[in-house]
Structure formats: C-alpha cells, structure tokens
Short mmCIF file of C-alpha atoms in Angstrom, two decimals:
data_model
loop_
_atom_site.label_atom_id
_atom_site.label_comp_id
_atom_site.label_asym_id
_atom_site.label_seq_id
_atom_site.Cartn_x
_atom_site.Cartn_y
_atom_site.Cartn_z
CA MET U 1 24.61 1.85 95.02
CA ASN U 2 24.54 1.82 98.84
CA ARG U 3 22.17 3.80 101.04
CA GLN U 4 24.60 6.70 101.45
CA ALA U 5 24.95 7.01 97.69
CA GLN U 6 21.19 6.83 97.30
CA ALA U 7 20.80 9.62 99.84
CA ALA U 8 23.33 11.72 97.93
CA VAL U 9 21.44 11.20 94.66
CA LEU U 10 18.14 12.11 96.31
CA PHE U 11 19.70 15.22 97.82
CA LEU U 12 21.14 16.34 94.49
CA LEU U 13 17.87 15.67 92.67
CA GLY U 14 15.92 17.60 95.28
CA GLY U 15 18.42 20.46 95.05
CA ALA U 16 18.09 20.48 91.26
CA LEU U 17 14.28 20.71 91.55
CA LEU U 18 14.58 23.56 94.01
CA HIS U 19 17.03 25.32 91.70
CA ALA U 20 14.67 24.95 88.77
CA GLY U 21 11.70 26.08 90.84
CA THR U 22 13.42 29.20 92.16
CA THR U 23 14.56 30.27 88.69
CA ASP U 24 12.81 30.46 85.32
CA LEU U 25 14.20 27.08 84.29
CA TYR U 26 11.06 25.26 85.44
CA LEU U 27 8.98 27.15 82.86
CA ARG U 28 10.61 25.02 80.16
CA TYR U 29 9.01 21.94 81.70
CA VAL U 30 5.75 22.83 83.48
CA LYS U 31 3.28 25.70 83.70
CA ALA U 32 3.85 28.45 86.21
CA GLY U 33 0.96 27.34 88.41
CA LEU U 34 2.79 24.10 89.26
CA ARG U 35 5.73 25.93 90.82
CA PRO U 36 4.60 25.29 94.45
CA LEU U 37 4.29 21.55 93.78
CA LEU U 38 7.74 21.50 92.19
CA LEU U 39 9.27 23.27 95.18
CA ALA U 40 7.44 20.95 97.56
CA SER U 41 8.75 17.90 95.67
CA GLY U 42 12.30 19.21 95.92
CA ALA U 43 11.91 19.81 99.64
CA VAL U 44 10.49 16.30 100.19
CA LEU U 45 13.39 14.70 98.31
CA ILE U 46 15.94 16.64 100.33
CA ALA U 47 14.17 15.71 103.57
CA ALA U 48 14.15 12.05 102.51
CA ALA U 49 17.85 12.21 101.69
CA LEU U 50 18.74 13.75 105.05
CA ALA U 51 16.59 11.21 106.90
CA THR U 52 18.25 8.33 105.04
CA ALA U 53 21.73 9.65 105.78
CA TRP U 54 20.86 10.17 109.46
CA TYR U 55 19.39 6.68 109.74
CA GLU U 56 22.42 5.08 108.14
CA ARG U 57 24.80 6.88 110.49
CA ARG U 58 22.86 5.63 113.50
CA ARG U 59 22.92 2.01 112.46
CA ASP U 60 25.43 0.21 114.65
CA ARG U 61 24.73 -3.36 113.84
CA GLU U 62 27.08 -5.30 111.62
CA ARG U 63 26.32 -5.04 107.95
CA HIS U 64 26.55 -7.96 105.63
CA PRO U 65 27.94 -6.84 102.30
CA HIS U 66 25.91 -7.72 99.25
CA PRO U 67 25.93 -6.46 95.68
CA GLU U 68 23.73 -3.45 95.00
CA PRO U 69 21.72 -3.29 91.77
CA ARG U 70 23.67 -1.25 89.27
CA VAL U 71 20.48 -0.10 87.61
CA ALA U 72 20.00 2.26 90.55
CA TRP U 73 22.66 4.53 89.05
CA LEU U 74 20.15 5.33 86.29
CA LEU U 75 18.61 7.70 88.83
CA LEU U 76 21.45 10.04 87.95
CA LEU U 77 20.26 10.44 84.34
CA PRO U 78 17.30 12.76 85.02
CA LEU U 79 19.48 14.70 87.42
CA LEU U 80 22.19 15.22 84.81
CA ALA U 81 19.60 16.12 82.19
CA LEU U 82 18.03 18.72 84.48
CA ILE U 83 21.39 20.25 85.39
CA LEU U 84 23.21 20.09 82.06
CA ILE U 85 20.45 20.45 79.46
CA ALA U 86 18.00 23.34 79.34
CA PRO U 87 15.67 22.37 76.48
CA PRO U 88 14.38 25.14 74.24
CA ALA U 89 10.67 25.83 74.20
CA LEU U 90 8.71 23.98 71.53
CA GLY U 91 8.66 25.92 68.27
CA SER U 92 7.56 25.91 64.66
CA TYR U 93 8.60 22.30 63.97
CA SER U 94 6.14 21.03 66.58
CA ALA U 95 3.49 23.62 65.72
CA LEU U 96 3.28 22.66 62.05
CA ARG U 97 2.97 18.97 62.85
CA SER U 98 0.10 19.44 65.29
CA GLY U 99 -3.34 20.76 64.58
CA THR U 100 -4.53 23.91 66.27
CA ALA U 101 -5.88 23.22 69.74
CA LEU U 102 -8.21 26.22 69.75
CA GLN U 103 -11.48 25.48 71.52
CA LYS U 104 -14.64 27.49 71.98
CA PRO U 105 -14.51 29.33 75.33
CA TYR U 106 -17.37 29.54 77.79
CA GLY U 107 -17.49 33.30 77.40
CA TYR U 108 -15.50 36.45 76.76
CA GLY U 109 -14.48 38.99 79.33
CA PRO U 110 -14.18 42.68 78.53
CA LEU U 111 -11.19 43.70 76.45
CA PRO U 112 -8.25 45.08 78.40
CA ALA U 113 -7.67 48.82 78.32
CA GLY U 114 -5.10 50.23 75.96
CA ASP U 115 -4.58 51.11 72.35
CA PRO U 116 -3.55 48.77 70.93
CA VAL U 117 -5.18 46.15 73.13
CA PRO U 118 -2.66 43.57 74.43
CA LEU U 119 -4.03 40.07 73.83
CA SER U 120 -2.61 36.58 74.02
CA VAL U 121 -2.67 34.39 70.93
CA VAL U 122 -5.33 32.18 72.51
CA ASP U 123 -7.52 35.14 73.49
CA TYR U 124 -7.35 36.80 70.08
CA ALA U 125 -7.85 33.53 68.20
CA SER U 126 -10.90 32.50 70.25
CA ARG U 127 -12.53 35.95 69.92
CA ALA U 128 -11.86 36.00 66.18
CA ALA U 129 -12.83 32.41 65.41
CA TYR U 130 -15.74 31.76 67.76
CA GLY U 131 -16.82 35.30 68.63
CA HIS U 132 -16.71 36.26 64.94
CA GLY U 133 -14.60 39.27 65.87
CA ARG U 134 -17.53 41.15 67.42
CA SER U 135 -15.52 42.19 70.48
CA LEU U 136 -12.56 43.16 68.27
CA HIS U 137 -14.26 45.51 65.80
CA GLY U 138 -12.79 48.98 65.84
CA ARG U 139 -9.90 48.04 68.15
CA ALA U 140 -6.24 47.69 67.32
CA VAL U 141 -4.63 44.67 68.97
CA ARG U 142 -1.10 43.69 69.92
CA VAL U 143 -0.20 40.00 69.99
CA THR U 144 3.14 38.26 70.62
CA GLY U 145 4.16 34.81 69.40
CA PHE U 146 6.67 32.98 67.27
CA LEU U 147 6.58 32.59 63.51
CA ALA U 148 5.81 29.37 61.71
CA LEU U 149 5.78 29.02 57.92
CA ASP U 150 3.88 26.19 56.27
CA HIS U 151 5.05 24.32 53.16
CA ALA U 152 3.61 27.08 50.96
CA GLY U 153 5.36 29.82 52.93
CA ARG U 154 2.19 31.13 54.58
CA PRO U 155 3.05 32.77 57.92
CA TYR U 156 1.40 32.01 61.22
CA LEU U 157 1.83 33.59 64.62
CA VAL U 158 1.83 30.75 67.14
CA ARG U 159 1.89 30.15 70.86
CA MET U 160 2.03 26.72 72.42
CA ALA U 161 -0.72 26.31 75.03
CA LEU U 162 -0.19 24.15 78.11
CA ASN U 163 -2.60 22.03 80.08
CA CYS U 164 0.06 20.83 82.50
CA CYS U 165 3.55 20.54 81.10
CA ALA U 166 5.55 20.84 77.89
CA ALA U 167 4.77 17.21 77.04
CA ASP U 168 1.11 18.09 76.37
CA ALA U 169 1.71 21.50 74.72
CA GLN U 170 -0.45 22.16 71.67
CA PRO U 171 -0.30 25.05 69.20
CA VAL U 172 -2.81 27.82 68.69
CA LYS U 173 -2.27 29.60 65.38
CA ILE U 174 -3.15 32.94 63.82
CA ALA U 175 -2.77 33.42 60.05
CA LEU U 176 -1.01 36.72 59.30
CA THR U 177 -1.82 39.08 56.44
CA GLY U 178 -1.04 42.72 55.75
CA ALA U 179 2.25 44.54 56.35
CA LEU U 180 4.58 41.65 57.09
CA PRO U 181 8.37 41.88 57.49
CA PRO U 182 10.29 41.35 54.24
CA VAL U 183 12.17 38.42 55.76
CA LEU U 184 10.25 35.84 57.76
CA ARG U 185 12.35 33.52 59.88
CA PRO U 186 10.67 30.50 61.51
CA ASP U 187 10.81 30.51 65.31
CA ALA U 188 11.56 34.24 65.45
CA TRP U 189 9.45 35.96 68.10
CA LEU U 190 7.38 38.91 66.90
CA GLU U 191 5.15 41.46 68.49
CA VAL U 192 2.55 42.32 65.86
CA THR U 193 0.06 45.16 65.89
CA GLY U 194 -2.99 45.01 63.69
CA ALA U 195 -6.73 44.52 63.48
CA TYR U 196 -9.24 41.74 63.16
CA ALA U 197 -9.61 40.37 59.64
CA PRO U 198 -12.78 38.41 58.81
CA GLY U 199 -12.67 34.88 57.53
CA LEU U 200 -11.09 31.66 58.72
CA ALA U 201 -8.36 29.44 57.38
CA ARG U 202 -8.43 25.72 58.14
CA ASP U 203 -5.56 23.94 59.78
CA PRO U 204 -4.27 21.30 57.33
CA VAL U 205 -3.49 18.90 60.18
CA ASN U 206 -6.90 18.70 61.89
CA ASP U 207 -9.09 21.13 59.91
CA GLY U 208 -9.40 23.34 62.99
CA PRO U 209 -10.19 27.07 62.72
CA VAL U 210 -7.30 29.48 62.19
CA PRO U 211 -8.38 33.14 62.28
CA TYR U 212 -6.70 35.96 60.39
CA LEU U 213 -4.98 39.04 61.74
CA LYS U 214 -4.23 41.97 59.45
CA VAL U 215 -0.83 43.27 60.51
CA SER U 216 -0.12 46.99 60.42
CA SER U 217 3.30 46.84 62.09
CA SER U 218 5.60 44.33 63.73
CA ARG U 219 8.87 44.19 65.59
CA PRO U 220 11.15 41.39 66.75
CA VAL U 221 11.16 40.69 70.49
CA PRO U 222 13.22 38.41 72.73
CA VAL U 223 11.87 35.03 73.76
CA PRO U 224 9.56 35.82 76.71
CA ARG U 225 10.26 34.62 80.23
CA ASP U 226 7.40 32.14 79.89
CA PRO U 227 7.22 31.02 76.24
CA TYR U 228 3.99 29.08 76.71
CA ASP U 229 0.48 30.50 76.73
CA GLU U 230 -1.29 29.75 80.02
CA THR U 231 -4.56 31.52 79.28
CA TRP U 232 -5.58 28.12 77.87
CA ASN U 233 -7.22 27.09 81.13
CA THR U 234 -8.61 30.44 82.19
#
C-alpha cells in the first residue's frame, strides 16, 4: 500500500467516523457524550489524509520502488465493518449472562413530575433496591426496557448501562410481576406502567439486588434511538 492509498484509506475512515457521528449509528458503539470526540477523530483523520496526499503530490525527487507491507490493507477491515455492518444493541443473551451492575447511588434527586412518573431502569432499580422504595411510595411509574426471560421463564425488564462504550455495557434488571402480557418475547421492548413492589430478588450470576415492579399495564414500543441507559454515570 503506497502513501496515496494510505491517504485514501484514512480519508474514507475519517468520513465513516463523521457519518456515524452525525447520525444515530454511533450510539451502537459509544455513549452519546462521546460524540464530540468521535467527530473530532474523524476530522483529524481526514486532515491527515489530505496532508499526506498534498505532501505526496509535492514530492519531486525520484522514488525508488520497494514492496509495501501487505498487512497495511488490514486497515480496511474496520472501515468495511463500520460501513457495512450496523450491530444490534446488546440484548437478553448478554443480559442473562452478566450479573446486574446496579450500584448504590450517592443520593436521590426529586422524582420528575407526571403521573405516571417516567423513570429509567437504573433510576427505578436504585430507588427500589437501595432507597427501599421510600421515594416511590404512592406514585405510579413508567419504565421502558427490553424483556429477558431466565431459564425458569421469569421476566425481567432490562437496560444495558454504559460507562464508555458497548464493550463495557452491563445490565441493570427489574423483576416484573403483576399484569404481564400473555406472550413474553425476549428482546421485545416494552413500556410498563406500575408501582413499587417490596422485596428483592437476587441475580443468579453475581447475587446482586434485583428489585420488583408490579405491572399494571404495558405496551410494546420501538427500539429507542439510544438503546443504552446513560443515567449510569449521573
């Protein structure tokens, strides 16, 4: 691979990063807060490609041909993967093979307005498990996540929480009771409305706390724009 070809690969890779960063595609790989860094990386790669091409065009001394390392063409693999393959968000298969990542928060803010109260999976689970449901008493809640069914058929509402990127995503789980749909399909996204239910289940993978939610109604919803839960670091 000569310098001109290297510049072309860099340009295409930078363009692919910019494409991902200006659409929702990047949310399949990294958290939304990293979007500026992703766009900056794409811009730097494009600038490097243009500088390389300009430099090569200005070289006027005689070149001595020599074989280029063929391994350099492997740089095309991540580019092709980014362009041709849009991986699905992690789902029930990953969730059931990882223990809940729920951790005790530093504190709880006031509940949002509304009836029912819209809460993330992480927010509801932490209030129910570590706050013993005190802030949830007397309030109906609405939570959205995907379904996971364990080996015994017990249903969980799950959201994968990110620290940085999809590679470190970990599940936070809510055990569902009450008025559940007659057919439960793993990985289906549901918006459930219900109320705090006392008691805790234990995650069979790491013995972590899994709070209950008593469902009063539910409805299927499309996969959200950002399938990961980013309240993890807030």
